[in-house]
Short mmCIF file of N, CA and C in Angstrom, two decimals:
data_model
loop_
_atom_site.label_atom_id
_atom_site.label_comp_id
_atom_site.label_asym_id
_atom_site.label_seq_id
_atom_site.Cartn_x
_atom_site.Cartn_y
_atom_site.Cartn_z
N MET I 1 47.79 -37.14 241.58
CA MET I 1 46.72 -36.34 240.74
C MET I 1 46.49 -36.95 239.69
N LEU I 2 45.26 -37.50 239.23
CA LEU I 2 44.89 -37.98 238.17
C LEU I 2 44.39 -37.04 237.02
N ILE I 3 44.29 -37.09 235.91
CA ILE I 3 44.23 -36.55 235.08
C ILE I 3 43.61 -37.38 233.76
N ARG I 4 42.53 -36.98 233.44
CA ARG I 4 41.59 -37.99 232.64
C ARG I 4 40.34 -37.26 231.88
N THR I 5 39.71 -37.92 231.04
CA THR I 5 38.87 -37.35 230.29
C THR I 5 37.54 -37.16 231.02
N GLU I 6 36.84 -36.07 230.88
CA GLU I 6 35.61 -35.47 231.15
C GLU I 6 34.41 -36.74 231.05
N VAL I 7 33.63 -37.17 231.91
CA VAL I 7 32.66 -37.97 231.44
C VAL I 7 31.31 -37.48 232.15
N PRO I 8 30.22 -37.77 231.40
CA PRO I 8 28.93 -37.14 231.90
C PRO I 8 28.48 -36.78 233.31
N ALA I 9 29.47 -37.78 234.39
CA ALA I 9 28.77 -37.43 235.80
C ALA I 9 29.68 -36.27 236.32
N ASP I 10 30.97 -35.86 235.38
CA ASP I 10 31.50 -34.37 235.62
C ASP I 10 31.18 -33.20 235.80
N ILE I 11 30.18 -33.22 234.63
CA ILE I 11 29.32 -32.00 234.35
C ILE I 11 28.97 -30.61 235.20
N LEU I 12 28.26 -31.36 236.39
CA LEU I 12 27.64 -30.37 237.47
C LEU I 12 29.17 -30.00 238.24
N GLN I 13 29.94 -30.81 238.55
CA GLN I 13 31.13 -30.68 239.27
C GLN I 13 31.64 -29.50 238.64
N ILE I 14 32.23 -29.44 236.95
CA ILE I 14 32.84 -28.80 236.34
C ILE I 14 32.10 -27.50 236.37
N ASP I 15 31.03 -27.46 236.42
CA ASP I 15 30.25 -25.84 236.31
C ASP I 15 30.30 -25.32 237.33
N ARG I 16 30.24 -25.94 238.70
CA ARG I 16 30.55 -25.49 240.15
C ARG I 16 31.39 -24.60 239.93
N MET I 17 32.81 -25.67 239.60
CA MET I 17 33.97 -25.08 239.70
C MET I 17 34.40 -23.84 238.99
N LEU I 18 33.82 -23.92 237.60
CA LEU I 18 33.97 -22.79 236.98
C LEU I 18 33.47 -21.47 237.40
N ARG I 19 32.25 -21.76 237.85
CA ARG I 19 31.62 -20.63 238.34
C ARG I 19 32.19 -20.00 239.71
N GLN I 20 32.89 -20.86 240.41
CA GLN I 20 33.80 -20.58 241.76
C GLN I 20 35.05 -19.73 241.23
N VAL I 21 35.73 -20.39 240.08
CA VAL I 21 36.99 -19.88 239.70
C VAL I 21 37.20 -18.60 238.92
N PHE I 22 36.01 -18.08 238.26
CA PHE I 22 36.25 -17.10 237.28
C PHE I 22 34.75 -16.07 238.05
N ASP I 23 35.31 -14.86 237.82
CA ASP I 23 34.63 -13.42 238.53
C ASP I 23 32.91 -13.76 237.64
N THR I 24 32.78 -14.01 236.51
CA THR I 24 31.27 -14.02 235.90
C THR I 24 31.01 -15.51 235.49
N ASP I 25 29.81 -15.98 235.16
CA ASP I 25 29.62 -17.22 234.86
C ASP I 25 29.67 -17.50 233.13
N ALA I 26 30.24 -16.43 232.52
CA ALA I 26 30.16 -16.54 231.35
C ALA I 26 31.04 -17.65 230.73
N GLU I 27 32.54 -18.21 231.71
CA GLU I 27 32.98 -19.33 231.07
C GLU I 27 32.27 -20.72 231.07
N ALA I 28 31.21 -20.88 232.47
CA ALA I 28 30.71 -21.70 232.47
C ALA I 28 29.39 -21.91 231.74
N LYS I 29 29.02 -20.50 231.37
CA LYS I 29 28.12 -20.72 230.18
C LYS I 29 28.78 -21.29 228.78
N LEU I 30 29.69 -20.85 228.80
CA LEU I 30 30.46 -21.43 227.44
C LEU I 30 30.87 -22.84 227.36
N VAL I 31 31.34 -23.38 228.46
CA VAL I 31 31.52 -24.78 228.31
C VAL I 31 30.42 -25.67 228.15
N MET I 32 29.46 -25.03 228.80
CA MET I 32 28.03 -25.74 228.84
C MET I 32 27.48 -25.67 227.10
N ALA I 33 27.71 -24.35 226.83
CA ALA I 33 26.91 -24.54 225.36
C ALA I 33 27.90 -25.20 224.35
N LEU I 34 29.02 -25.06 224.49
CA LEU I 34 30.14 -26.02 223.47
C LEU I 34 29.81 -27.41 223.62
N ARG I 35 29.84 -27.79 224.84
CA ARG I 35 29.31 -28.95 225.24
C ARG I 35 27.61 -29.79 224.45
N GLU I 36 26.97 -28.79 224.88
CA GLU I 36 25.54 -29.01 224.39
C GLU I 36 25.64 -29.03 222.82
N ASN I 37 26.36 -27.99 221.96
CA ASN I 37 26.41 -28.10 220.83
C ASN I 37 27.49 -28.94 220.02
N GLY I 38 28.02 -29.80 220.69
CA GLY I 38 28.99 -31.04 220.41
C GLY I 38 30.14 -30.10 219.58
N ASN I 39 30.46 -29.14 220.19
CA ASN I 39 31.87 -28.29 219.79
C ASN I 39 33.04 -28.44 220.44
N ASN I 40 33.12 -29.36 221.54
CA ASN I 40 34.02 -29.43 222.38
C ASN I 40 34.99 -30.71 221.72
N THR I 41 36.07 -30.59 221.68
CA THR I 41 36.83 -31.54 220.70
C THR I 41 37.39 -32.52 221.85
N LEU I 42 37.97 -31.73 223.10
CA LEU I 42 38.55 -32.35 224.45
C LEU I 42 38.60 -31.90 225.58
N SER I 43 37.86 -32.56 226.50
CA SER I 43 37.73 -32.06 227.70
C SER I 43 38.61 -32.88 228.80
N LEU I 44 39.38 -32.26 229.60
CA LEU I 44 40.03 -32.85 230.44
C LEU I 44 39.83 -32.48 232.14
N VAL I 45 40.05 -33.51 233.15
CA VAL I 45 39.86 -32.71 234.47
C VAL I 45 40.83 -33.11 235.14
N ALA I 46 41.48 -32.60 235.97
CA ALA I 46 42.37 -33.06 237.16
C ALA I 46 41.87 -33.32 238.62
N CYS I 47 41.98 -34.62 239.08
CA CYS I 47 41.32 -35.11 240.21
C CYS I 47 42.53 -35.12 241.37
N ASN I 48 41.75 -34.60 242.50
CA ASN I 48 42.80 -35.08 243.71
C ASN I 48 42.66 -36.24 244.08
N ASP I 49 43.07 -36.70 245.36
CA ASP I 49 43.17 -38.24 245.66
C ASP I 49 41.88 -38.75 245.98
N ASP I 50 41.05 -37.64 246.40
CA ASP I 50 39.84 -38.28 247.04
C ASP I 50 38.63 -38.36 245.87
N GLY I 51 39.23 -37.92 244.65
CA GLY I 51 38.25 -38.18 243.16
C GLY I 51 37.71 -36.61 242.73
N GLU I 52 37.86 -35.53 243.89
CA GLU I 52 37.35 -34.46 243.70
C GLU I 52 37.91 -33.63 242.14
N ILE I 53 37.11 -33.02 241.79
CA ILE I 53 37.69 -32.46 240.27
C ILE I 53 38.30 -30.89 241.10
N VAL I 54 39.87 -30.77 240.78
CA VAL I 54 40.07 -29.48 241.14
C VAL I 54 40.62 -28.63 239.92
N GLY I 55 40.74 -29.39 238.59
CA GLY I 55 40.91 -28.48 237.51
C GLY I 55 40.43 -29.22 236.14
N HIS I 56 40.14 -28.40 235.22
CA HIS I 56 39.81 -28.71 233.88
C HIS I 56 40.01 -27.41 232.87
N VAL I 57 40.34 -28.19 231.54
CA VAL I 57 40.32 -27.52 230.20
C VAL I 57 39.60 -28.41 229.22
N MET I 58 39.29 -27.18 228.43
CA MET I 58 38.82 -27.47 227.26
C MET I 58 39.23 -26.94 225.80
N PHE I 59 38.98 -27.72 224.97
CA PHE I 59 39.42 -27.29 223.58
C PHE I 59 38.32 -27.70 222.56
N SER I 60 38.29 -26.59 221.77
CA SER I 60 37.33 -26.65 220.66
C SER I 60 37.61 -25.93 219.17
N PRO I 61 36.77 -26.60 218.04
CA PRO I 61 37.45 -26.15 216.84
C PRO I 61 37.76 -24.60 216.48
N VAL I 62 38.39 -24.30 216.02
CA VAL I 62 38.59 -23.31 215.05
C VAL I 62 38.79 -23.46 213.39
N TRP I 63 38.48 -22.32 212.62
CA TRP I 63 38.51 -22.41 211.14
C TRP I 63 39.66 -21.45 210.79
N PHE I 64 40.30 -21.51 210.03
CA PHE I 64 41.27 -20.59 209.19
C PHE I 64 40.85 -20.69 207.85
N GLU I 65 40.48 -19.10 207.42
CA GLU I 65 39.71 -18.82 206.30
C GLU I 65 38.56 -19.70 205.76
N GLY I 66 37.97 -19.83 206.64
CA GLY I 66 36.66 -21.13 206.72
C GLY I 66 37.11 -22.38 206.09
N GLN I 67 38.42 -22.89 206.52
CA GLN I 67 38.71 -24.41 206.32
C GLN I 67 38.79 -24.79 207.79
N ASP I 68 38.68 -26.35 207.66
CA ASP I 68 38.80 -26.82 209.12
C ASP I 68 39.86 -27.52 208.77
N LEU I 69 41.14 -27.11 209.56
CA LEU I 69 42.45 -27.60 209.24
C LEU I 69 42.78 -28.77 210.48
N GLY I 70 41.73 -28.58 211.46
CA GLY I 70 41.75 -29.60 212.54
C GLY I 70 42.52 -28.58 213.62
N TRP I 71 42.42 -27.53 213.30
CA TRP I 71 43.33 -26.23 214.16
C TRP I 71 42.19 -26.42 215.73
N GLN I 72 42.68 -25.82 216.98
CA GLN I 72 41.94 -26.15 217.80
C GLN I 72 42.22 -24.93 218.72
N ALA I 73 41.12 -24.61 219.55
CA ALA I 73 41.23 -23.30 220.62
C ALA I 73 41.15 -23.95 222.03
N LEU I 74 42.41 -23.53 222.83
CA LEU I 74 41.85 -23.60 223.95
C LEU I 74 41.15 -22.73 225.44
N SER I 75 40.00 -22.93 225.48
CA SER I 75 39.36 -22.25 226.52
C SER I 75 38.17 -23.04 227.03
N PRO I 76 37.95 -22.89 228.39
CA PRO I 76 38.90 -22.31 229.15
C PRO I 76 39.83 -23.37 230.07
N ILE I 77 40.75 -22.94 230.69
CA ILE I 77 41.66 -23.86 231.74
C ILE I 77 41.18 -23.05 233.12
N SER I 78 40.51 -24.01 234.20
CA SER I 78 40.42 -23.57 235.56
C SER I 78 40.98 -24.63 236.42
N VAL I 79 41.64 -24.05 237.54
CA VAL I 79 41.84 -24.74 238.72
C VAL I 79 41.72 -24.19 240.06
N LEU I 80 40.83 -24.80 240.93
CA LEU I 80 40.32 -24.22 242.05
C LEU I 80 41.49 -23.32 242.94
N PRO I 81 41.07 -22.38 243.61
CA PRO I 81 42.04 -21.45 244.09
C PRO I 81 42.85 -22.27 244.81
N GLU I 82 42.47 -23.27 245.90
CA GLU I 82 43.21 -23.75 247.10
C GLU I 82 44.49 -25.10 246.25
N TYR I 83 44.27 -25.13 244.79
CA TYR I 83 44.85 -26.05 244.08
C TYR I 83 45.74 -25.16 243.15
N GLN I 84 45.58 -24.02 243.14
CA GLN I 84 46.28 -23.41 242.05
C GLN I 84 48.09 -23.12 242.86
N ARG I 85 49.04 -22.76 241.54
CA ARG I 85 50.55 -23.10 241.77
C ARG I 85 50.95 -24.10 242.02
N GLN I 86 50.37 -25.24 241.87
CA GLN I 86 50.96 -26.62 242.19
C GLN I 86 51.00 -27.53 240.73
N GLY I 87 51.04 -26.66 239.65
CA GLY I 87 51.43 -27.48 238.43
C GLY I 87 50.14 -28.20 237.61
N ILE I 88 49.28 -28.00 238.37
CA ILE I 88 48.04 -28.59 237.58
C ILE I 88 47.77 -28.16 236.49
N ALA I 89 47.71 -27.03 236.17
CA ALA I 89 47.24 -26.17 234.71
C ALA I 89 48.25 -26.73 234.01
N SER I 90 49.44 -26.91 234.33
CA SER I 90 50.78 -27.26 233.35
C SER I 90 50.47 -28.73 233.12
N ASN I 91 50.10 -29.50 233.78
CA ASN I 91 50.14 -30.80 233.44
C ASN I 91 48.66 -31.25 232.60
N LEU I 92 47.74 -30.64 232.79
CA LEU I 92 46.61 -30.69 231.96
C LEU I 92 46.79 -30.04 230.32
N VAL I 93 47.39 -28.91 230.28
CA VAL I 93 47.69 -28.55 229.10
C VAL I 93 48.88 -29.58 228.50
N SER I 94 49.74 -30.10 229.04
CA SER I 94 50.58 -30.94 228.90
C SER I 94 49.93 -32.24 228.32
N GLU I 95 48.93 -33.00 228.99
CA GLU I 95 48.58 -33.90 228.81
C GLU I 95 47.72 -33.61 227.38
N ALA I 96 46.79 -32.41 227.44
CA ALA I 96 46.14 -32.28 226.29
C ALA I 96 46.81 -32.19 225.35
N PHE I 97 47.87 -31.48 224.99
CA PHE I 97 48.73 -31.55 223.80
C PHE I 97 49.06 -32.65 223.71
N SER I 98 49.43 -33.55 224.16
CA SER I 98 49.91 -35.04 223.57
C SER I 98 48.50 -35.68 222.95
N ILE I 99 47.52 -35.50 223.71
CA ILE I 99 46.54 -36.19 223.09
C ILE I 99 45.72 -35.51 222.17
N LEU I 100 45.82 -34.15 221.82
CA LEU I 100 45.79 -33.54 220.24
C LEU I 100 46.56 -33.91 219.29
N TYR I 101 47.84 -33.71 219.82
CA TYR I 101 48.93 -34.44 218.80
C TYR I 101 48.46 -35.83 218.18
N GLU I 102 48.41 -36.66 219.09
CA GLU I 102 48.25 -38.30 219.07
C GLU I 102 46.95 -38.37 217.67
N LEU I 103 45.76 -37.74 218.24
CA LEU I 103 44.52 -37.59 217.24
C LEU I 103 44.69 -36.87 216.05
N GLY I 104 45.80 -36.24 215.90
CA GLY I 104 45.89 -35.54 214.53
C GLY I 104 45.60 -34.02 214.80
N TYR I 105 45.36 -33.50 215.78
CA TYR I 105 45.15 -32.08 215.45
C TYR I 105 46.38 -31.15 215.64
N PRO I 106 46.98 -30.46 214.79
CA PRO I 106 48.06 -29.76 214.56
C PRO I 106 48.50 -28.45 215.21
N ALA I 107 47.35 -27.80 215.70
CA ALA I 107 47.87 -26.66 216.10
C ALA I 107 46.86 -26.03 217.33
N CYS I 108 47.04 -24.99 218.19
CA CYS I 108 46.24 -24.63 219.08
C CYS I 108 46.42 -23.57 219.28
N PHE I 109 45.27 -22.72 219.47
CA PHE I 109 45.05 -21.28 219.77
C PHE I 109 44.44 -20.81 221.13
N VAL I 110 44.84 -19.65 221.64
CA VAL I 110 44.25 -19.10 222.85
C VAL I 110 44.19 -17.74 222.85
N LEU I 111 43.00 -17.13 223.49
CA LEU I 111 43.08 -15.74 223.76
C LEU I 111 43.50 -15.43 225.42
N GLY I 112 44.11 -14.71 225.51
CA GLY I 112 44.41 -14.81 226.98
C GLY I 112 45.79 -13.70 227.41
N SER I 113 46.18 -14.17 228.63
CA SER I 113 47.34 -13.54 229.38
C SER I 113 48.79 -13.97 228.59
N PRO I 114 49.68 -13.08 227.97
CA PRO I 114 50.83 -13.84 227.44
C PRO I 114 51.73 -14.47 228.60
N GLU I 115 51.28 -13.61 229.85
CA GLU I 115 52.26 -14.21 231.00
C GLU I 115 52.15 -15.94 230.88
N PHE I 116 50.73 -16.14 231.26
CA PHE I 116 50.20 -17.25 231.78
C PHE I 116 50.24 -18.28 230.70
N TYR I 117 50.06 -17.95 229.37
CA TYR I 117 49.96 -18.98 228.26
C TYR I 117 51.19 -19.15 227.63
N GLY I 118 52.08 -17.87 227.72
CA GLY I 118 53.33 -18.31 227.23
C GLY I 118 54.30 -19.27 228.09
N ARG I 119 53.91 -19.66 228.95
CA ARG I 119 54.72 -20.82 229.44
C ARG I 119 54.33 -22.11 229.24
N PHE I 120 53.31 -22.43 228.45
CA PHE I 120 52.98 -23.16 228.04
C PHE I 120 53.62 -23.38 226.16
N GLY I 121 54.08 -22.49 225.95
CA GLY I 121 54.86 -22.33 224.50
C GLY I 121 53.97 -21.58 223.59
N PHE I 122 52.94 -21.04 223.90
CA PHE I 122 51.95 -19.91 222.96
C PHE I 122 53.02 -18.87 222.63
N LYS I 123 52.87 -18.64 221.67
CA LYS I 123 53.40 -17.05 220.99
C LYS I 123 52.15 -16.56 220.13
N LYS I 124 52.90 -15.43 219.99
CA LYS I 124 51.94 -14.54 218.96
C LYS I 124 51.34 -14.92 217.86
N ALA I 125 50.42 -15.19 217.82
CA ALA I 125 49.68 -15.69 216.20
C ALA I 125 50.05 -14.65 215.35
N ALA I 126 50.32 -13.69 215.48
CA ALA I 126 50.34 -12.39 214.66
C ALA I 126 51.62 -12.76 213.90
N ASP I 127 52.58 -12.95 214.72
CA ASP I 127 53.98 -13.45 214.19
C ASP I 127 54.18 -14.56 213.17
N ALA I 128 53.14 -15.32 213.05
CA ALA I 128 53.14 -16.46 212.04
C ALA I 128 51.88 -16.01 210.99
N GLY I 129 51.34 -14.66 210.93
CA GLY I 129 50.87 -14.31 210.06
C GLY I 129 49.21 -14.27 210.29
N LEU I 130 48.77 -14.79 211.43
CA LEU I 130 47.22 -15.35 211.51
C LEU I 130 46.59 -14.48 212.60
N SER I 131 45.86 -13.91 212.26
CA SER I 131 44.89 -12.82 213.04
C SER I 131 43.78 -13.57 213.64
N CYS I 132 43.31 -12.47 214.68
CA CYS I 132 42.02 -13.29 215.36
C CYS I 132 40.51 -12.35 214.71
N GLN I 133 39.32 -13.36 214.49
CA GLN I 133 38.16 -12.57 214.18
C GLN I 133 37.86 -11.32 214.97
N TRP I 134 38.12 -11.27 216.13
CA TRP I 134 37.78 -10.14 216.92
C TRP I 134 39.06 -9.09 217.35
N PRO I 135 38.76 -7.63 217.40
CA PRO I 135 39.72 -6.75 217.71
C PRO I 135 40.42 -6.97 219.07
N VAL I 136 41.43 -7.77 219.22
CA VAL I 136 42.06 -8.12 220.33
C VAL I 136 43.44 -7.60 220.11
N PRO I 137 44.38 -7.07 221.57
CA PRO I 137 45.94 -6.94 221.04
C PRO I 137 46.45 -8.11 220.52
N ASP I 138 47.57 -7.79 219.70
CA ASP I 138 47.94 -9.01 219.06
C ASP I 138 48.73 -9.87 220.16
N SER I 139 48.98 -9.28 221.53
CA SER I 139 49.81 -10.15 222.22
C SER I 139 48.80 -11.18 223.15
N ALA I 140 47.56 -10.74 222.91
CA ALA I 140 46.41 -11.47 223.56
C ALA I 140 46.28 -12.98 222.82
N PHE I 141 46.18 -12.68 221.46
CA PHE I 141 46.26 -13.89 220.49
C PHE I 141 47.17 -14.64 220.09
N MET I 142 47.26 -16.04 220.70
CA MET I 142 48.39 -16.62 220.67
C MET I 142 48.32 -18.13 220.09
N ALA I 143 49.21 -18.68 219.71
CA ALA I 143 49.07 -19.98 218.90
C ALA I 143 50.60 -20.89 219.06
N ILE I 144 50.13 -22.04 219.08
CA ILE I 144 51.23 -23.28 219.21
C ILE I 144 50.83 -24.06 218.14
N GLU I 145 52.00 -24.61 217.42
CA GLU I 145 52.21 -25.60 216.41
C GLU I 145 52.19 -26.79 217.18
N LEU I 146 51.23 -28.11 217.37
CA LEU I 146 51.73 -29.17 217.91
C LEU I 146 52.57 -30.09 216.75
N GLU I 147 52.04 -29.77 215.41
CA GLU I 147 52.79 -30.53 214.67
C GLU I 147 53.80 -29.26 213.80
N PRO I 148 55.11 -29.30 213.97
CA PRO I 148 55.90 -28.32 213.20
C PRO I 148 55.54 -28.37 211.74
N GLY I 149 55.37 -26.96 211.24
CA GLY I 149 55.14 -26.65 209.95
C GLY I 149 53.66 -26.19 209.69
N SER I 150 52.97 -26.34 210.81
CA SER I 150 51.11 -26.40 210.39
C SER I 150 50.89 -25.09 210.09
N PHE I 151 52.11 -23.72 210.37
CA PHE I 151 51.45 -22.58 210.09
C PHE I 151 51.95 -22.14 208.70
N SER I 152 52.64 -22.94 207.97
CA SER I 152 53.76 -23.00 207.06
C SER I 152 52.51 -22.05 205.87
N GLU I 153 53.17 -21.32 205.23
CA GLU I 153 52.17 -20.53 204.27
C GLU I 153 50.93 -20.19 204.41
N LYS I 154 50.38 -20.02 205.88
CA LYS I 154 48.95 -19.98 206.19
C LYS I 154 49.03 -18.31 206.80
N TYR I 155 48.43 -17.36 206.00
CA TYR I 155 48.41 -16.21 206.45
C TYR I 155 46.68 -15.63 206.53
N GLY I 156 45.88 -15.21 207.43
CA GLY I 156 44.86 -14.90 207.38
C GLY I 156 43.90 -15.07 208.63
N LEU I 157 42.86 -15.01 208.85
CA LEU I 157 41.62 -15.12 209.88
C LEU I 157 41.69 -16.39 210.56
N VAL I 158 41.74 -16.38 211.88
CA VAL I 158 40.94 -17.72 212.26
C VAL I 158 39.76 -16.98 213.33
N LYS I 159 38.84 -17.92 212.89
CA LYS I 159 37.83 -17.84 213.52
C LYS I 159 36.96 -19.34 214.42
N TYR I 160 36.73 -18.54 215.60
CA TYR I 160 36.11 -19.45 216.83
C TYR I 160 34.48 -20.13 216.56
N CYS I 161 34.38 -20.80 217.05
CA CYS I 161 33.17 -21.50 217.26
C CYS I 161 31.99 -20.32 217.37
N SER I 162 30.89 -20.32 217.00
CA SER I 162 30.07 -19.23 217.34
C SER I 162 29.53 -18.97 218.82
N GLU I 163 29.70 -20.14 219.50
CA GLU I 163 29.52 -19.87 221.06
C GLU I 163 30.14 -18.90 221.68
N PHE I 164 31.29 -18.74 221.24
CA PHE I 164 32.28 -17.90 222.13
C PHE I 164 31.94 -16.42 222.01
N ALA I 165 31.56 -15.74 220.58
CA ALA I 165 30.56 -14.63 220.57
C ALA I 165 29.18 -14.42 221.53
N GLU I 166 28.50 -15.77 221.89
CA GLU I 166 27.53 -15.24 222.74
C GLU I 166 27.77 -14.95 224.07
N PHE I 167 29.18 -15.17 224.59
CA PHE I 167 29.65 -14.63 225.96
C PHE I 167 30.62 -13.76 226.13
#
């Protein structure tokens, strides 16, 4: 399994995969909108031995109380059904966290299932005094410090890119 940065030639294959993996086309539209508006910080793909894209993860900026602290949002992550439960999502997230940390991005947020995202180290953001711009259950809005101490003395609202509100 090869994990690499997305290149322009991957866009249509990623779009097809997202439409296959998710129940609606909202995630595919979100990824395209983030990419087109330059709001994707990092986008990685996992390829099988034939070079086919079988997994994808994207990160985009979030703001804390209107400030850009370099914090990122993971959304979405996807793996083709026939490749799920093989550690591909874990490998994508692990590699992405390493790259984000090396590039100086200190923290990451996600909206989703605590059971799924908890295995990557995400914890309730509310426990750090951070809240989501949307009315979501505390358990669904999670965060992880890639740089220890990133949330120290930070209490308040985290806002996503405007593209998230569109879908």
